[in-house]
Amino acid sequence: MMRATLWKLQARYSPYLFVSPFVILFCTFLIYPLGRSFMLGFYKTAGPRNQLFIGFDNYKFLFQDVLFWVAVGNTTLYVIMFLSIQIPLSLGLAILLNSTLVHARSFFRFAFFSTHLVGQVFVAVMFAQILSVRGGLVNGLLSLVVGHTVQINWIGDPYLARVSLVIASLWLSVGFAMIYFLAALQAVDQDLYEAAEVDGAGKWSRFIHITIPGIKPVLLFMILVGIIGAFQLFELPWVLFQQSTGPANAGLTIVSYLYVTAFQGGDLGYASSIGWMLVLIVLMIVGTFRVFGFGRDV
Amino acid sequence: MSLRVSVTIALGEEADVSFHLGKPILVMIVLAAISGLIIAYRPAPKAADLTVWVFADSHARTYRGDGTPGEHTLVDRYKEMTGQTVQVKLVNAQAINLRMNAIFDRNTNDGEVPDLCEVEIGSVGRYFRPPLKDVGWLPLNDMLDKSGWRDKIIASRLATWSSRGKIFGIPHDVHPTSLVYRADLFKEANVDLESAKTWPEFQQKCLQFQTYWREHGHPNRRAIEVQTASSDNLIIMMMQQHINPVDDQNKVYINDPRVAKTLAFCVECAVGPNAIGADITPGPSMFMRDLARGDICVFFMPDWRNGYIKRGCPEVAGKMRMMPLPIFNPGDARTASWGGTMVGIPKMAKDPQASFKLAEFLYLSKEAIAARRKTDDILPPVKAMWNDPEYQEPDPFYGGQRVGALYVELARELPPRLVTPFTSIALATLNRVVHDAMELGKEGHSGIDLEQRCQKLLDEAAEDVHKRIEFGKLEG
């Protein structure tokens, strides 16, 4: 009888036992650090053992911190440049590779997507070589085209460094976004196109009135995910600019400023406040999306 | 034969109760339990008596050898001398910082604490931020005094690893910086670079050099490496004039009028009609390609970089020459340090005396310095060792020039380089200022006008750094 009771208890509570490793790990490595970093944002720290409560002073200082605003400016500029090219380019590729006129579509789909498999660090190392000022592939090709030696300092010049960063990011992510758009395009009802064609709608008209509404949820999802991902940019510029913030801080993003503050400057409190400001910025953008009704389909 | 796991457990005669989550889950639990037991009871690898963390591959090779069979390494020698085994772990520099931070946070020795740990100069300032009593590294003043090393080690290098009067590390190196140049190309252009004793004279020589090569089919050949968006060159020139960006009292000197003058000079070396340089190709060791191709022909050369070009650029062997840095004013040093490493003892190391003894052997013994010379040309911080005849030997890479002797000569006049928790902030700020100043040069500003504008940029930057220091200070 006793044994049967034990087995019943086992049957009832074992699910909780089995999910407990996840819950414990989730709380230990996500909930606790989140709470701890939120609290740290109100302290001045020098290493984890020396803490001085300063209330909102870290946040107040952020507003007058030139480097923080340089980081915000760089990141915002990157987000705008990146998304305004990535979305149309990946959508265009998806439309192209969805067309029956293109041969070897599977090969091209894989080829474009494969860049995403290699990861940001690899791409950064590769682009550092390709964009090298002397002996780099890009300058080499440009030299061939114009007929004399071209030495554009793609990575060393602060303005071009930002462009280089966007180019490397696009190379990495256009194929990935293309796959999403491809799936969305294939889900659009073909009957609508046929009906529109019968009604005399042109290609552009069909694109605007059928394709775009058909893929709108995916389009908005990609924009939103792209914004969030772009605001968290770190590894690519960090490796591309040789573990630094780039020429004249052109590669300083919000996350790299957080990293430098926490792990090079040793100020975990101020770094935490930078992290929470990033959260706030992303939430504001997502909120704006919702307010204007863009995200309801996502 | 199919795998059949009996999951039906007989409970007397009352009932058969099966494992209700199914066979796969049961199999996974059994496998996990077996794996766990194997891992828990596997024989632990025998720990060495002492552990050293290093971040540079060349340092690791010096201490533990490169794996050649029969090699008698420093670690072997130390075991023979003391009976203690030593494990040298090569750890990424950033990982060292993260781990040491965690170790100092825990403040206990749970077996993960190294007995010795190397720290790179760019990272050390952060460790000096807490109040003195809470700095995680052991102050070495007493040990260095008792052992007599304090007087034997060059004082300007001990200063680098000190904070508020306490020495927290033994210097690995001195890193005097010289200039090296493609002697073959300068000779062909009939320019005697070494006769230039001041930076303005040097600029004139380089202009002659570029003019010659422009007329001889190399319009893009530049004389010297100049950084247009980084402050490394500027810092070297500041150090030559005995100006540290931030001193140990947290006073900011980046807006000293001499810095404005130097910055304006750097701008005129990079842009405008008197430009003599260009940025090197970014990337690890990519500058060697610039050197080999003769795209850039003069380089700042701390002793650590010297080893790189000898290994990575053999095609220029015999074509190179080395010279001291030109100066701006009488009284300036003809060198400054660039880079550096210390070895420190964590406060919670299990036996600090044993750690110090090992540090003495690996960093300061003749045996270790001799082993180091096999892998690189880094000058040791012990002054007496500079009299070693090896430093007087001609170097074939430099056409027989005695570059060891030159480095020794320069090391004797090395200005102290101070590192504070706020030095990295000052350097990051200067990077931005250098770029902004270069933009002024591109806009056509020059001479006194440029100098005044540079001063304005530096004043603003100094104010920003000062504000950060005040905000970041934990102590009054």
PDB file of C-alpha atoms in Angstrom, chain B residues 150-371:
ATOM      1  CA  ARG B 150      63.878  47.078  -5.922  1.00  0.00           C
ATOM      2  CA  ASP B 151      67.216  48.771  -6.506  1.00  0.00           C
ATOM      3  CA  LYS B 152      68.161  46.470  -9.342  1.00  0.00           C
ATOM      4  CA  ILE B 153      64.997  46.995 -11.393  1.00  0.00           C
ATOM      5  CA  ILE B 154      64.696  50.188 -13.445  1.00  0.00           C
ATOM      6  CA  ALA B 155      62.601  52.579 -11.349  1.00  0.00           C
ATOM      7  CA  SER B 156      60.631  54.009 -14.276  1.00  0.00           C
ATOM      8  CA  ARG B 157      59.180  50.558 -14.912  1.00  0.00           C
ATOM      9  CA  LEU B 158      58.291  49.849 -11.299  1.00  0.00           C
ATOM     10  CA  ALA B 159      56.328  53.111 -11.365  1.00  0.00           C
ATOM     11  CA  THR B 160      54.102  51.734 -14.121  1.00  0.00           C
ATOM     12  CA  TRP B 161      52.857  48.923 -11.895  1.00  0.00           C
ATOM     13  CA  SER B 162      52.474  51.013  -8.748  1.00  0.00           C
ATOM     14  CA  SER B 163      49.578  52.861  -7.213  1.00  0.00           C
ATOM     15  CA  ARG B 164      49.581  55.146  -4.188  1.00  0.00           C
ATOM     16  CA  GLY B 165      53.095  54.058  -3.233  1.00  0.00           C
ATOM     17  CA  LYS B 166      52.488  50.318  -3.458  1.00  0.00           C
ATOM     18  CA  ILE B 167      54.126  48.165  -6.108  1.00  0.00           C
ATOM     19  CA  PHE B 168      51.718  45.519  -7.361  1.00  0.00           C
ATOM     20  CA  GLY B 169      53.760  43.843 -10.052  1.00  0.00           C
ATOM     21  CA  ILE B 170      57.217  42.884 -11.213  1.00  0.00           C
ATOM     22  CA  PRO B 171      57.889  44.299 -14.674  1.00  0.00           C
ATOM     23  CA  HIS B 172      58.531  41.817 -17.436  1.00  0.00           C
ATOM     24  CA  ASP B 173      60.119  44.391 -19.712  1.00  0.00           C
ATOM     25  CA  VAL B 174      61.208  47.953 -20.389  1.00  0.00           C
ATOM     26  CA  HIS B 175      59.980  48.420 -23.967  1.00  0.00           C
ATOM     27  CA  PRO B 176      62.035  51.421 -25.065  1.00  0.00           C
ATOM     28  CA  THR B 177      60.815  52.640 -28.438  1.00  0.00           C
ATOM     29  CA  SER B 178      63.109  53.538 -31.304  1.00  0.00           C
ATOM     30  CA  LEU B 179      62.557  54.214 -35.003  1.00  0.00           C
ATOM     31  CA  VAL B 180      63.483  51.626 -37.598  1.00  0.00           C
ATOM     32  CA  TYR B 181      63.640  52.428 -41.281  1.00  0.00           C
ATOM     33  CA  ARG B 182      64.316  50.930 -44.685  1.00  0.00           C
ATOM     34  CA  ALA B 183      67.966  51.964 -44.956  1.00  0.00           C
ATOM     35  CA  ASP B 184      68.179  50.680 -48.550  1.00  0.00           C
ATOM     36  CA  LEU B 185      65.402  52.997 -49.743  1.00  0.00           C
ATOM     37  CA  PHE B 186      66.673  56.025 -47.822  1.00  0.00           C
ATOM     38  CA  LYS B 187      70.202  55.403 -49.137  1.00  0.00           C
ATOM     39  CA  GLU B 188      68.917  55.230 -52.685  1.00  0.00           C
ATOM     40  CA  ALA B 189      67.118  58.535 -52.123  1.00  0.00           C
ATOM     41  CA  ASN B 190      70.365  59.929 -50.716  1.00  0.00           C
ATOM     42  CA  VAL B 191      68.709  60.981 -47.461  1.00  0.00           C
ATOM     43  CA  ASP B 192      70.654  60.650 -44.205  1.00  0.00           C
ATOM     44  CA  LEU B 193      67.782  60.142 -41.803  1.00  0.00           C
ATOM     45  CA  GLU B 194      69.915  59.655 -38.695  1.00  0.00           C
ATOM     46  CA  SER B 195      71.323  63.149 -38.956  1.00  0.00           C
ATOM     47  CA  ALA B 196      67.860  64.448 -37.969  1.00  0.00           C
ATOM     48  CA  LYS B 197      67.933  65.050 -34.228  1.00  0.00           C
ATOM     49  CA  THR B 198      64.634  66.893 -33.846  1.00  0.00           C
ATOM     50  CA  TRP B 199      61.184  66.013 -35.140  1.00  0.00           C
ATOM     51  CA  PRO B 200      60.964  69.058 -37.465  1.00  0.00           C
ATOM     52  CA  GLU B 201      64.349  68.094 -38.975  1.00  0.00           C
ATOM     53  CA  PHE B 202      63.072  64.559 -39.319  1.00  0.00           C
ATOM     54  CA  GLN B 203      59.991  65.822 -41.154  1.00  0.00           C
ATOM     55  CA  GLN B 204      62.182  67.704 -43.639  1.00  0.00           C
ATOM     56  CA  LYS B 205      64.285  64.592 -44.320  1.00  0.00           C
ATOM     57  CA  CYS B 206      61.154  62.558 -44.898  1.00  0.00           C
ATOM     58  CA  LEU B 207      59.796  65.148 -47.318  1.00  0.00           C
ATOM     59  CA  GLN B 208      63.035  64.878 -49.314  1.00  0.00           C
ATOM     60  CA  PHE B 209      62.653  61.101 -49.288  1.00  0.00           C
ATOM     61  CA  GLN B 210      59.067  61.211 -50.564  1.00  0.00           C
ATOM     62  CA  THR B 211      59.932  63.762 -53.239  1.00  0.00           C
ATOM     63  CA  TYR B 212      62.682  61.495 -54.547  1.00  0.00           C
ATOM     64  CA  TRP B 213      60.406  58.469 -54.733  1.00  0.00           C
ATOM     65  CA  ARG B 214      57.538  60.424 -56.221  1.00  0.00           C
ATOM     66  CA  GLU B 215      59.874  61.385 -59.065  1.00  0.00           C
ATOM     67  CA  HIS B 216      61.031  57.789 -59.379  1.00  0.00           C
ATOM     68  CA  GLY B 217      57.743  56.015 -59.905  1.00  0.00           C
ATOM     69  CA  HIS B 218      56.483  55.540 -56.328  1.00  0.00           C
ATOM     70  CA  PRO B 219      53.960  58.341 -55.724  1.00  0.00           C
ATOM     71  CA  ASN B 220      52.302  56.447 -52.879  1.00  0.00           C
ATOM     72  CA  ARG B 221      55.465  55.665 -50.925  1.00  0.00           C
ATOM     73  CA  ARG B 222      55.149  57.264 -47.477  1.00  0.00           C
ATOM     74  CA  ALA B 223      57.992  57.879 -45.072  1.00  0.00           C
ATOM     75  CA  ILE B 224      56.552  57.054 -41.664  1.00  0.00           C
ATOM     76  CA  GLU B 225      53.568  55.461 -39.973  1.00  0.00           C
ATOM     77  CA  VAL B 226      51.250  58.145 -38.639  1.00  0.00           C
ATOM     78  CA  GLN B 227      48.032  57.395 -36.823  1.00  0.00           C
ATOM     79  CA  THR B 228      45.147  59.583 -37.886  1.00  0.00           C
ATOM     80  CA  ALA B 229      42.529  58.213 -35.511  1.00  0.00           C
ATOM     81  CA  SER B 230      44.488  56.787 -32.621  1.00  0.00           C
ATOM     82  CA  SER B 231      46.701  58.361 -30.004  1.00  0.00           C
ATOM     83  CA  ASP B 232      49.554  55.818 -29.702  1.00  0.00           C
ATOM     84  CA  ASN B 233      52.068  57.993 -31.596  1.00  0.00           C
ATOM     85  CA  LEU B 234      50.969  61.128 -29.775  1.00  0.00           C
ATOM     86  CA  ILE B 235      51.347  59.392 -26.409  1.00  0.00           C
ATOM     87  CA  ILE B 236      54.903  58.332 -27.284  1.00  0.00           C
ATOM     88  CA  MET B 237      55.750  61.931 -28.176  1.00  0.00           C
ATOM     89  CA  MET B 238      54.089  63.171 -24.975  1.00  0.00           C
ATOM     90  CA  MET B 239      56.060  60.657 -22.924  1.00  0.00           C
ATOM     91  CA  GLN B 240      59.267  61.843 -24.585  1.00  0.00           C
ATOM     92  CA  GLN B 241      58.456  65.247 -23.086  1.00  0.00           C
ATOM     93  CA  HIS B 242      57.759  63.613 -19.689  1.00  0.00           C
ATOM     94  CA  ILE B 243      54.010  64.233 -19.922  1.00  0.00           C
ATOM     95  CA  ASN B 244      51.745  61.461 -18.659  1.00  0.00           C
ATOM     96  CA  PRO B 245      48.085  61.841 -19.674  1.00  0.00           C
ATOM     97  CA  VAL B 246      47.007  61.451 -16.037  1.00  0.00           C
ATOM     98  CA  ASP B 247      49.325  61.390 -13.047  1.00  0.00           C
ATOM     99  CA  ASP B 248      49.015  59.326  -9.878  1.00  0.00           C
ATOM    100  CA  GLN B 249      47.150  62.190  -8.194  1.00  0.00           C
ATOM    101  CA  ASN B 250      44.568  62.008 -11.011  1.00  0.00           C
ATOM    102  CA  LYS B 251      45.645  65.345 -12.451  1.00  0.00           C
ATOM    103  CA  VAL B 252      45.004  65.592 -16.180  1.00  0.00           C
ATOM    104  CA  TYR B 253      47.785  66.821 -18.467  1.00  0.00           C
ATOM    105  CA  ILE B 254      46.395  66.194 -21.911  1.00  0.00           C
ATOM    106  CA  ASN B 255      45.809  69.923 -22.456  1.00  0.00           C
ATOM    107  CA  ASP B 256      49.373  70.954 -21.638  1.00  0.00           C
ATOM    108  CA  PRO B 257      50.419  73.541 -24.296  1.00  0.00           C
ATOM    109  CA  ARG B 258      53.251  71.207 -25.357  1.00  0.00           C
ATOM    110  CA  VAL B 259      50.651  68.531 -26.165  1.00  0.00           C
ATOM    111  CA  ALA B 260      48.771  70.998 -28.397  1.00  0.00           C
ATOM    112  CA  LYS B 261      52.004  71.764 -30.214  1.00  0.00           C
ATOM    113  CA  THR B 262      52.790  68.062 -30.589  1.00  0.00           C
ATOM    114  CA  LEU B 263      49.303  67.279 -31.811  1.00  0.00           C
ATOM    115  CA  ALA B 264      49.503  70.051 -34.413  1.00  0.00           C
ATOM    116  CA  PHE B 265      52.843  68.609 -35.527  1.00  0.00           C
ATOM    117  CA  CYS B 266      51.279  65.120 -35.854  1.00  0.00           C
ATOM    118  CA  VAL B 267      48.474  66.599 -37.963  1.00  0.00           C
ATOM    119  CA  GLU B 268      50.933  68.309 -40.292  1.00  0.00           C
ATOM    120  CA  CYS B 269      52.810  65.014 -40.629  1.00  0.00           C
ATOM    121  CA  ALA B 270      49.610  63.284 -41.749  1.00  0.00           C
ATOM    122  CA  VAL B 271      47.747  65.829 -43.898  1.00  0.00           C
ATOM    123  CA  GLY B 272      48.558  68.854 -45.975  1.00  0.00           C
ATOM    124  CA  PRO B 273      51.586  69.795 -48.050  1.00  0.00           C
ATOM    125  CA  ASN B 274      54.110  68.633 -45.427  1.00  0.00           C
ATOM    126  CA  ALA B 275      52.557  65.215 -44.848  1.00  0.00           C
ATOM    127  CA  ILE B 276      55.165  62.521 -44.448  1.00  0.00           C
ATOM    128  CA  GLY B 277      53.113  59.557 -43.320  1.00  0.00           C
ATOM    129  CA  ALA B 278      50.066  57.388 -43.538  1.00  0.00           C
ATOM    130  CA  ASP B 279      48.197  54.940 -41.358  1.00  0.00           C
ATOM    131  CA  ILE B 280      49.557  51.426 -41.413  1.00  0.00           C
ATOM    132  CA  THR B 281      47.332  48.693 -42.772  1.00  0.00           C
ATOM    133  CA  PRO B 282      45.012  47.754 -39.904  1.00  0.00           C
ATOM    134  CA  GLY B 283      45.172  44.169 -38.698  1.00  0.00           C
ATOM    135  CA  PRO B 284      47.456  42.004 -36.620  1.00  0.00           C
ATOM    136  CA  SER B 285      51.000  42.312 -37.944  1.00  0.00           C
ATOM    137  CA  MET B 286      49.732  43.769 -41.228  1.00  0.00           C
ATOM    138  CA  PHE B 287      52.230  46.598 -40.864  1.00  0.00           C
ATOM    139  CA  MET B 288      54.924  44.133 -41.865  1.00  0.00           C
ATOM    140  CA  ARG B 289      53.489  43.955 -45.356  1.00  0.00           C
ATOM    141  CA  ASP B 290      53.703  47.759 -45.597  1.00  0.00           C
ATOM    142  CA  LEU B 291      57.319  47.544 -44.526  1.00  0.00           C
ATOM    143  CA  ALA B 292      58.235  44.714 -46.889  1.00  0.00           C
ATOM    144  CA  ARG B 293      56.636  46.434 -49.883  1.00  0.00           C
ATOM    145  CA  GLY B 294      58.167  49.777 -48.996  1.00  0.00           C
ATOM    146  CA  ASP B 295      54.739  51.420 -48.789  1.00  0.00           C
ATOM    147  CA  ILE B 296      55.708  52.875 -45.427  1.00  0.00           C
ATOM    148  CA  CYS B 297      59.392  52.996 -44.593  1.00  0.00           C
ATOM    149  CA  VAL B 298      59.818  54.180 -40.977  1.00  0.00           C
ATOM    150  CA  PHE B 299      58.184  52.545 -37.980  1.00  0.00           C
ATOM    151  CA  PHE B 300      58.022  53.152 -34.265  1.00  0.00           C
ATOM    152  CA  MET B 301      59.758  50.118 -32.846  1.00  0.00           C
ATOM    153  CA  PRO B 302      59.440  49.043 -29.236  1.00  0.00           C
ATOM    154  CA  ASP B 303      61.567  45.962 -28.569  1.00  0.00           C
ATOM    155  CA  TRP B 304      58.554  43.625 -28.641  1.00  0.00           C
ATOM    156  CA  ARG B 305      57.679  44.750 -32.169  1.00  0.00           C
ATOM    157  CA  ASN B 306      61.257  44.151 -33.226  1.00  0.00           C
ATOM    158  CA  GLY B 307      60.823  40.407 -32.691  1.00  0.00           C
ATOM    159  CA  TYR B 308      57.721  40.471 -34.905  1.00  0.00           C
ATOM    160  CA  ILE B 309      59.441  42.004 -37.920  1.00  0.00           C
ATOM    161  CA  LYS B 310      62.430  39.695 -37.629  1.00  0.00           C
ATOM    162  CA  ARG B 311      60.166  36.651 -37.693  1.00  0.00           C
ATOM    163  CA  GLY B 312      57.487  37.958 -40.039  1.00  0.00           C
ATOM    164  CA  CYS B 313      59.471  40.047 -42.485  1.00  0.00           C
ATOM    165  CA  PRO B 314      62.698  38.166 -43.316  1.00  0.00           C
ATOM    166  CA  GLU B 315      62.821  39.739 -46.787  1.00  0.00           C
ATOM    167  CA  VAL B 316      64.021  43.046 -45.331  1.00  0.00           C
ATOM    168  CA  ALA B 317      66.842  41.456 -43.321  1.00  0.00           C
ATOM    169  CA  GLY B 318      70.024  43.468 -43.765  1.00  0.00           C
ATOM    170  CA  LYS B 319      68.121  46.418 -45.266  1.00  0.00           C
ATOM    171  CA  MET B 320      67.034  47.953 -41.973  1.00  0.00           C
ATOM    172  CA  ARG B 321      68.544  50.502 -39.585  1.00  0.00           C
ATOM    173  CA  MET B 322      67.490  51.671 -36.163  1.00  0.00           C
ATOM    174  CA  MET B 323      67.757  55.152 -34.643  1.00  0.00           C
ATOM    175  CA  PRO B 324      66.600  56.917 -31.471  1.00  0.00           C
ATOM    176  CA  LEU B 325      63.426  58.977 -31.617  1.00  0.00           C
ATOM    177  CA  PRO B 326      64.062  62.605 -32.592  1.00  0.00           C
ATOM    178  CA  ILE B 327      63.121  65.112 -29.882  1.00  0.00           C
ATOM    179  CA  PHE B 328      61.170  68.362 -29.723  1.00  0.00           C
ATOM    180  CA  ASN B 329      63.136  70.301 -27.106  1.00  0.00           C
ATOM    181  CA  PRO B 330      66.415  69.932 -25.225  1.00  0.00           C
ATOM    182  CA  GLY B 331      65.813  67.742 -22.178  1.00  0.00           C
ATOM    183  CA  ASP B 332      63.328  65.485 -23.949  1.00  0.00           C
ATOM    184  CA  ALA B 333      64.006  61.750 -23.892  1.00  0.00           C
ATOM    185  CA  ARG B 334      64.999  60.066 -27.145  1.00  0.00           C
ATOM    186  CA  THR B 335      62.630  57.240 -26.328  1.00  0.00           C
ATOM    187  CA  ALA B 336      59.429  56.344 -24.513  1.00  0.00           C
ATOM    188  CA  SER B 337      57.878  53.037 -23.590  1.00  0.00           C
ATOM    189  CA  TRP B 338      55.128  51.404 -25.615  1.00  0.00           C
ATOM    190  CA  GLY B 339      53.295  48.454 -24.075  1.00  0.00           C
ATOM    191  CA  GLY B 340      54.277  46.381 -21.094  1.00  0.00           C
ATOM    192  CA  THR B 341      53.526  43.387 -18.913  1.00  0.00           C
ATOM    193  CA  MET B 342      53.774  42.696 -15.199  1.00  0.00           C
ATOM    194  CA  VAL B 343      53.452  39.602 -13.133  1.00  0.00           C
ATOM    195  CA  GLY B 344      51.458  39.928  -9.945  1.00  0.00           C
ATOM    196  CA  ILE B 345      50.559  37.741  -7.000  1.00  0.00           C
ATOM    197  CA  PRO B 346      46.860  37.570  -6.110  1.00  0.00           C
ATOM    198  CA  LYS B 347      46.337  38.341  -2.432  1.00  0.00           C
ATOM    199  CA  MET B 348      44.612  35.017  -1.955  1.00  0.00           C
ATOM    200  CA  ALA B 349      47.412  32.952  -3.524  1.00  0.00           C
ATOM    201  CA  LYS B 350      48.079  29.941  -1.328  1.00  0.00           C
ATOM    202  CA  ASP B 351      51.747  30.693  -0.642  1.00  0.00           C
ATOM    203  CA  PRO B 352      52.809  34.231  -1.647  1.00  0.00           C
ATOM    204  CA  GLN B 353      56.434  33.566  -0.725  1.00  0.00           C
ATOM    205  CA  ALA B 354      56.566  30.578  -3.083  1.00  0.00           C
ATOM    206  CA  SER B 355      54.859  32.704  -5.755  1.00  0.00           C
ATOM    207  CA  PHE B 356      57.426  35.457  -5.347  1.00  0.00           C
ATOM    208  CA  LYS B 357      60.277  32.965  -5.574  1.00  0.00           C
ATOM    209  CA  LEU B 358      58.876  31.645  -8.842  1.00  0.00           C
ATOM    210  CA  ALA B 359      58.375  35.208 -10.149  1.00  0.00           C
ATOM    211  CA  GLU B 360      62.003  35.977  -9.345  1.00  0.00           C
ATOM    212  CA  PHE B 361      63.080  32.925 -11.324  1.00  0.00           C
ATOM    213  CA  LEU B 362      60.830  33.427 -14.357  1.00  0.00           C
ATOM    214  CA  TYR B 363      61.233  37.204 -14.630  1.00  0.00           C
ATOM    215  CA  LEU B 364      64.537  38.196 -13.144  1.00  0.00           C
ATOM    216  CA  SER B 365      66.971  35.252 -13.239  1.00  0.00           C
ATOM    217  CA  LYS B 366      69.802  35.171 -15.765  1.00  0.00           C
ATOM    218  CA  GLU B 367      68.627  31.764 -16.887  1.00  0.00           C
ATOM    219  CA  ALA B 368      65.140  33.033 -17.695  1.00  0.00           C
ATOM    220  CA  ILE B 369      66.428  36.131 -19.474  1.00  0.00           C
ATOM    221  CA  ALA B 370      68.724  33.932 -21.577  1.00  0.00           C
ATOM    222  CA  ALA B 371      65.738  31.699 -22.464  1.00  0.00           C
TER     223      ALA B 371
END
